[in-house]
Amino acid sequence: MTNVPTFMMNIPSSYDTAVRNNVWMEEYDDEDIIVNKPKAIREMWEVYSFLASQGFVYLLPTPIDCKLQDLVFVANNGIVLQHTPIYIGSNFKATNRIGEEVIGMRFFDSLGYKTIRSPFEFEGEAELKYLRDNIYIGGYKRAYEWMESEFGMNIIKLELKDPKNYHLDCTIFPFTNESVIVAVDSFTKEEIKSIEKVADIIPITMDQAHTGLTNSVRVNNYLLNASDIDFLSKRSEDYRYES
């Protein structure tokens, strides 16, 4: 559509944590997991402002009275394929997320994309990383076998086993179109070899993956990654580790 970096975000007006649908959320007490919505919206605006200074940012609309607590996590909504103008909507495992993909498909349909909902379990761009040409790295095998047969894709298929790395973007990040950051202990030797056939691997540990190192966004010459370092004591072990 354009050579300028283009992103999609969502204002977290429906963001909530009423349903704990990943293992990390189980570690918090009820009072610790309550969403500070004004703070969440402010933080989202700060990210939006930076991205908008580097490219274009579309805002996925939040319907009035929307109850989809995770809609803000748009990486799970679906994926725009880079080698063909098709948007594949997600097929969520978590029942409380079903419906997010409908909003996304309507949005991309309005932009002129052909929109198709995956017939098999699939949770969007967080589960399918583009490398170059028609080469992607994916997770859920059945969905990706369908994508290869339907859309002419070459997908390196990986199995996620660690419950804390519940999406592929918890273990994989394409640093360039020729190199990939990989939590190598997450995968078998055969899976690692399949990645090495298409890209150089920058290895990281499982502990580093659990910090969110691969949950990043590349825009021009910047690499964005979340951090709470501003809220940590400089004398603490957590500060040293985060730094």
GROMACS .gro file of C-alpha atoms in nm:
model
  243
    1MET     CA    1   0.000   0.000   0.000
    2THR     CA    2   0.286   0.238   0.085
    3ASN     CA    3   0.659   0.221   0.151
    4VAL     CA    4   0.608   0.427   0.467
    5PRO     CA    5   0.586   0.212   0.785
    6THR     CA    6   0.217   0.156   0.860
    7PHE     CA    7   0.071   0.021   1.184
    8MET     CA    8  -0.263  -0.055   1.346
    9MET     CA    9  -0.341   0.019   1.712
   10ASN     CA   10  -0.649   0.033   1.934
   11ILE     CA   11  -0.737   0.272   2.214
   12PRO     CA   12  -0.765   0.053   2.529
   13SER     CA   13  -1.110   0.181   2.625
   14SER     CA   14  -1.244  -0.176   2.659
   15TYR     CA   15  -0.926  -0.314   2.818
   16ASP     CA   16  -0.993  -0.529   3.125
   17THR     CA   17  -0.851  -0.830   3.309
   18ALA     CA   18  -1.175  -0.992   3.427
   19VAL     CA   19  -1.085  -1.315   3.246
   20ARG     CA   20  -0.737  -1.449   3.316
   21ASN     CA   21  -0.650  -1.619   2.991
   22ASN     CA   22  -0.274  -1.668   3.022
   23VAL     CA   23  -0.036  -1.812   3.280
   24TRP     CA   24   0.127  -1.478   3.363
   25MET     CA   25  -0.205  -1.333   3.482
   26GLU     CA   26  -0.246  -1.617   3.731
   27GLU     CA   27   0.052  -1.486   3.929
   28TYR     CA   28  -0.130  -1.167   4.036
   29ASP     CA   29  -0.369  -1.106   4.324
   30ASP     CA   30  -0.711  -0.961   4.237
   31GLU     CA   31  -0.619  -0.612   4.355
   32ASP     CA   32  -0.288  -0.614   4.164
   33ILE     CA   33  -0.443  -0.698   3.830
   34ILE     CA   34  -0.704  -0.420   3.817
   35VAL     CA   35  -0.651  -0.205   3.508
   36ASN     CA   36  -0.560   0.161   3.557
   37LYS     CA   37  -0.742   0.264   3.240
   38PRO     CA   38  -0.636   0.634   3.229
   39LYS     CA   39  -0.273   0.522   3.263
   40ALA     CA   40  -0.318   0.252   2.996
   41ILE     CA   41  -0.467   0.506   2.754
   42ARG     CA   42  -0.187   0.754   2.827
   43GLU     CA   43   0.082   0.491   2.768
   44MET     CA   44  -0.085   0.381   2.446
   45TRP     CA   45  -0.097   0.744   2.330
   46GLU     CA   46   0.277   0.780   2.394
   47VAL     CA   47   0.352   0.477   2.176
   48TYR     CA   48   0.103   0.601   1.915
   49SER     CA   49   0.269   0.944   1.909
   50PHE     CA   50   0.612   0.797   1.847
   51LEU     CA   51   0.494   0.559   1.575
   52ALA     CA   52   0.300   0.841   1.408
   53SER     CA   53   0.624   1.042   1.394
   54GLN     CA   54   0.784   0.756   1.200
   55GLY     CA   55   0.498   0.645   0.975
   56PHE     CA   56   0.120   0.605   0.957
   57VAL     CA   57  -0.099   0.460   1.234
   58TYR     CA   58  -0.453   0.334   1.179
   59LEU     CA   59  -0.679   0.309   1.483
   60LEU     CA   60  -0.898   0.000   1.497
   61PRO     CA   61  -1.235   0.129   1.625
   62THR     CA   62  -1.377   0.006   1.956
   63PRO     CA   63  -1.756  -0.038   1.928
   64ILE     CA   64  -1.978   0.132   2.187
   65ASP     CA   65  -2.029  -0.092   2.493
   66CYS     CA   66  -1.758  -0.329   2.365
   67LYS     CA   67  -1.685  -0.610   2.614
   68LEU     CA   68  -1.377  -0.747   2.437
   69GLN     CA   69  -1.118  -0.699   2.711
   70ASP     CA   70  -0.817  -0.785   2.491
   71LEU     CA   71  -0.909  -0.593   2.176
   72VAL     CA   72  -0.618  -0.355   2.239
   73PHE     CA   73  -0.373  -0.641   2.167
   74VAL     CA   74  -0.417  -0.605   1.792
   75ALA     CA   75  -0.129  -0.839   1.707
   76ASN     CA   76  -0.372  -1.122   1.785
   77ASN     CA   77  -0.654  -0.987   1.569
   78GLY     CA   78  -0.525  -1.134   1.245
   79ILE     CA   79  -0.250  -1.069   0.992
   80VAL     CA   80  -0.203  -0.879   0.667
   81LEU     CA   81   0.000  -1.106   0.441
   82GLN     CA   82   0.300  -0.924   0.296
   83HIS     CA   83   0.323  -1.112  -0.034
   84THR     CA   84  -0.045  -1.073  -0.132
   85PRO     CA   85  -0.325  -0.828  -0.031
   86ILE     CA   86  -0.510  -1.068   0.199
   87TYR     CA   87  -0.608  -1.029   0.565
   88ILE     CA   88  -0.648  -1.353   0.761
   89GLY     CA   89  -0.870  -1.312   1.068
   90SER     CA   90  -0.794  -1.510   1.382
   91ASN     CA   91  -0.970  -1.817   1.514
   92PHE     CA   92  -0.935  -1.777   1.890
   93LYS     CA   93  -0.889  -2.055   2.142
   94ALA     CA   94  -0.991  -1.827   2.432
   95THR     CA   95  -1.370  -1.791   2.412
   96ASN     CA   96  -1.367  -1.439   2.559
   97ARG     CA   97  -1.163  -1.318   2.260
   98ILE     CA   98  -1.399  -1.447   1.992
   99GLY     CA   99  -1.537  -1.144   1.805
  100GLU     CA  100  -1.215  -0.943   1.792
  101GLU     CA  101  -1.143  -1.086   1.448
  102VAL     CA  102  -1.485  -0.968   1.321
  103ILE     CA  103  -1.395  -0.606   1.399
  104GLY     CA  104  -1.058  -0.651   1.230
  105MET     CA  105  -1.202  -0.815   0.919
  106ARG     CA  106  -1.460  -0.539   0.877
  107PHE     CA  107  -1.184  -0.280   0.911
  108PHE     CA  108  -0.955  -0.437   0.651
  109ASP     CA  109  -1.246  -0.509   0.422
  110SER     CA  110  -1.311  -0.132   0.418
  111LEU     CA  111  -0.950  -0.084   0.306
  112GLY     CA  112  -1.004  -0.316   0.010
  113TYR     CA  113  -0.831  -0.628   0.138
  114LYS     CA  114  -0.970  -0.972   0.077
  115THR     CA  115  -1.056  -1.094   0.427
  116ILE     CA  116  -1.072  -1.459   0.530
  117ARG     CA  117  -1.116  -1.607   0.878
  118SER     CA  118  -0.882  -1.895   0.950
  119PRO     CA  119  -1.080  -2.222   0.970
  120PHE     CA  120  -0.829  -2.352   1.225
  121GLU     CA  121  -0.693  -2.220   1.556
  122PHE     CA  122  -0.483  -1.913   1.485
  123GLU     CA  123  -0.412  -1.595   1.681
  124GLY     CA  124  -0.281  -1.345   1.432
  125GLU     CA  125   0.048  -1.174   1.365
  126ALA     CA  126   0.165  -1.271   1.714
  127GLU     CA  127   0.174  -1.628   1.579
  128LEU     CA  128   0.306  -1.568   1.227
  129LYS     CA  129   0.621  -1.367   1.157
  130TYR     CA  130   0.709  -1.241   0.810
  131LEU     CA  131   1.068  -1.273   0.695
  132ARG     CA  132   1.087  -1.192   0.322
  133ASP     CA  133   0.938  -1.287  -0.016
  134ASN     CA  134   0.676  -1.552   0.072
  135ILE     CA  135   0.870  -1.686   0.374
  136TYR     CA  136   0.707  -1.679   0.718
  137ILE     CA  137   0.774  -1.840   1.056
  138GLY     CA  138   0.466  -1.989   1.223
  139GLY     CA  139   0.338  -2.191   1.515
  140TYR     CA  140   0.006  -2.378   1.497
  141LYS     CA  141   0.071  -2.643   1.235
  142ARG     CA  142  -0.278  -2.718   1.102
  143ALA     CA  143  -0.359  -2.352   1.032
  144TYR     CA  144  -0.028  -2.305   0.855
  145GLU     CA  145  -0.065  -2.611   0.636
  146TRP     CA  146  -0.394  -2.456   0.523
  147MET     CA  147  -0.225  -2.119   0.457
  148GLU     CA  148   0.052  -2.280   0.252
  149SER     CA  149  -0.199  -2.463   0.033
  150GLU     CA  150  -0.427  -2.159  -0.011
  151PHE     CA  151  -0.189  -1.862  -0.037
  152GLY     CA  152   0.143  -1.989  -0.176
  153MET     CA  153   0.332  -1.936   0.150
  154ASN     CA  154   0.650  -2.104   0.269
  155ILE     CA  155   0.606  -2.135   0.647
  156ILE     CA  156   0.873  -2.259   0.889
  157LYS     CA  157   0.657  -2.442   1.144
  158LEU     CA  158   0.751  -2.439   1.512
  159GLU     CA  159   0.580  -2.595   1.813
  160LEU     CA  160   0.528  -2.387   2.128
  161LYS     CA  161   0.571  -2.593   2.447
  162ASP     CA  162   0.645  -2.345   2.726
  163PRO     CA  163   0.314  -2.218   2.876
  164LYS     CA  164   0.478  -1.881   2.950
  165ASN     CA  165   0.567  -1.843   2.583
  166TYR     CA  166   0.210  -1.889   2.466
  167HIS     CA  167   0.250  -1.692   2.140
  168LEU     CA  168   0.528  -1.717   1.884
  169ASP     CA  169   0.628  -1.355   1.945
  170CYS     CA  170   0.737  -1.461   2.295
  171THR     CA  171   1.024  -1.660   2.140
  172ILE     CA  172   1.082  -1.523   1.786
  173PHE     CA  173   1.156  -1.176   1.650
  174PRO     CA  174   1.269  -1.108   1.290
  175PHE     CA  175   1.548  -0.857   1.349
  176THR     CA  176   1.603  -0.809   0.975
  177ASN     CA  177   1.477  -1.000   0.673
  178GLU     CA  178   1.787  -1.219   0.700
  179SER     CA  179   1.828  -1.260   1.077
  180VAL     CA  180   1.598  -1.373   1.358
  181ILE     CA  181   1.624  -1.345   1.736
  182VAL     CA  182   1.532  -1.688   1.873
  183ALA     CA  183   1.489  -1.837   2.221
  184VAL     CA  184   1.676  -2.144   2.103
  185ASP     CA  185   1.591  -2.366   2.402
  186SER     CA  186   1.222  -2.338   2.312
  187PHE     CA  187   1.262  -2.554   2.002
  188THR     CA  188   1.403  -2.886   1.889
  189LYS     CA  189   1.730  -2.915   1.697
  190GLU     CA  190   1.531  -2.997   1.385
  191GLU     CA  191   1.321  -2.683   1.424
  192ILE     CA  192   1.633  -2.469   1.476
  193LYS     CA  193   1.786  -2.618   1.160
  194SER     CA  194   1.471  -2.529   0.965
  195ILE     CA  195   1.512  -2.165   1.071
  196GLU     CA  196   1.883  -2.168   0.986
  197LYS     CA  197   1.797  -2.265   0.628
  198VAL     CA  198   1.630  -1.926   0.573
  199ALA     CA  199   1.794  -1.689   0.824
  200ASP     CA  200   2.081  -1.630   1.062
  201ILE     CA  201   1.988  -1.693   1.426
  202ILE     CA  202   2.066  -1.449   1.707
  203PRO     CA  203   2.025  -1.678   2.013
  204ILE     CA  204   1.876  -1.574   2.346
  205THR     CA  205   1.797  -1.771   2.663
  206MET     CA  206   1.456  -1.870   2.795
  207ASP     CA  207   1.500  -1.625   3.084
  208GLN     CA  208   1.560  -1.345   2.834
  209ALA     CA  209   1.253  -1.452   2.638
  210HIS     CA  210   1.044  -1.439   2.956
  211THR     CA  211   1.138  -1.071   2.999
  212GLY     CA  212   0.962  -0.996   2.671
  213LEU     CA  213   1.277  -0.939   2.468
  214THR     CA  214   1.122  -1.069   2.146
  215ASN     CA  215   0.791  -0.886   2.200
  216SER     CA  216   0.925  -0.597   1.998
  217VAL     CA  217   0.832  -0.371   1.707
  218ARG     CA  218   1.078  -0.251   1.444
  219VAL     CA  219   1.017   0.088   1.283
  220ASN     CA  220   1.282   0.247   1.059
  221ASN     CA  221   1.605   0.247   1.265
  222TYR     CA  222   1.429   0.197   1.597
  223LEU     CA  223   1.344  -0.114   1.795
  224LEU     CA  224   1.058  -0.066   2.042
  225ASN     CA  225   1.034  -0.287   2.350
  226ALA     CA  226   0.831  -0.239   2.668
  227SER     CA  227   1.019  -0.173   2.992
  228ASP     CA  228   0.937  -0.082   3.351
  229ILE     CA  229   1.292   0.036   3.422
  230ASP     CA  230   1.172   0.389   3.507
  231PHE     CA  231   0.980   0.247   3.804
  232LEU     CA  232   1.264   0.036   3.945
  233SER     CA  233   1.525   0.127   4.206
  234LYS     CA  234   1.867   0.169   4.045
  235ARG     CA  235   2.013  -0.034   4.333
  236SER     CA  236   1.786  -0.333   4.271
  237GLU     CA  237   1.867  -0.661   4.098
  238ASP     CA  238   1.558  -0.609   3.882
  239TYR     CA  239   1.702  -0.280   3.752
  240ARG     CA  240   2.032  -0.444   3.659
  241TYR     CA  241   1.853  -0.729   3.485
  242GLU     CA  242   1.617  -0.497   3.297
  243SER     CA  243   1.903  -0.271   3.194
   0.00000   0.00000   0.00000
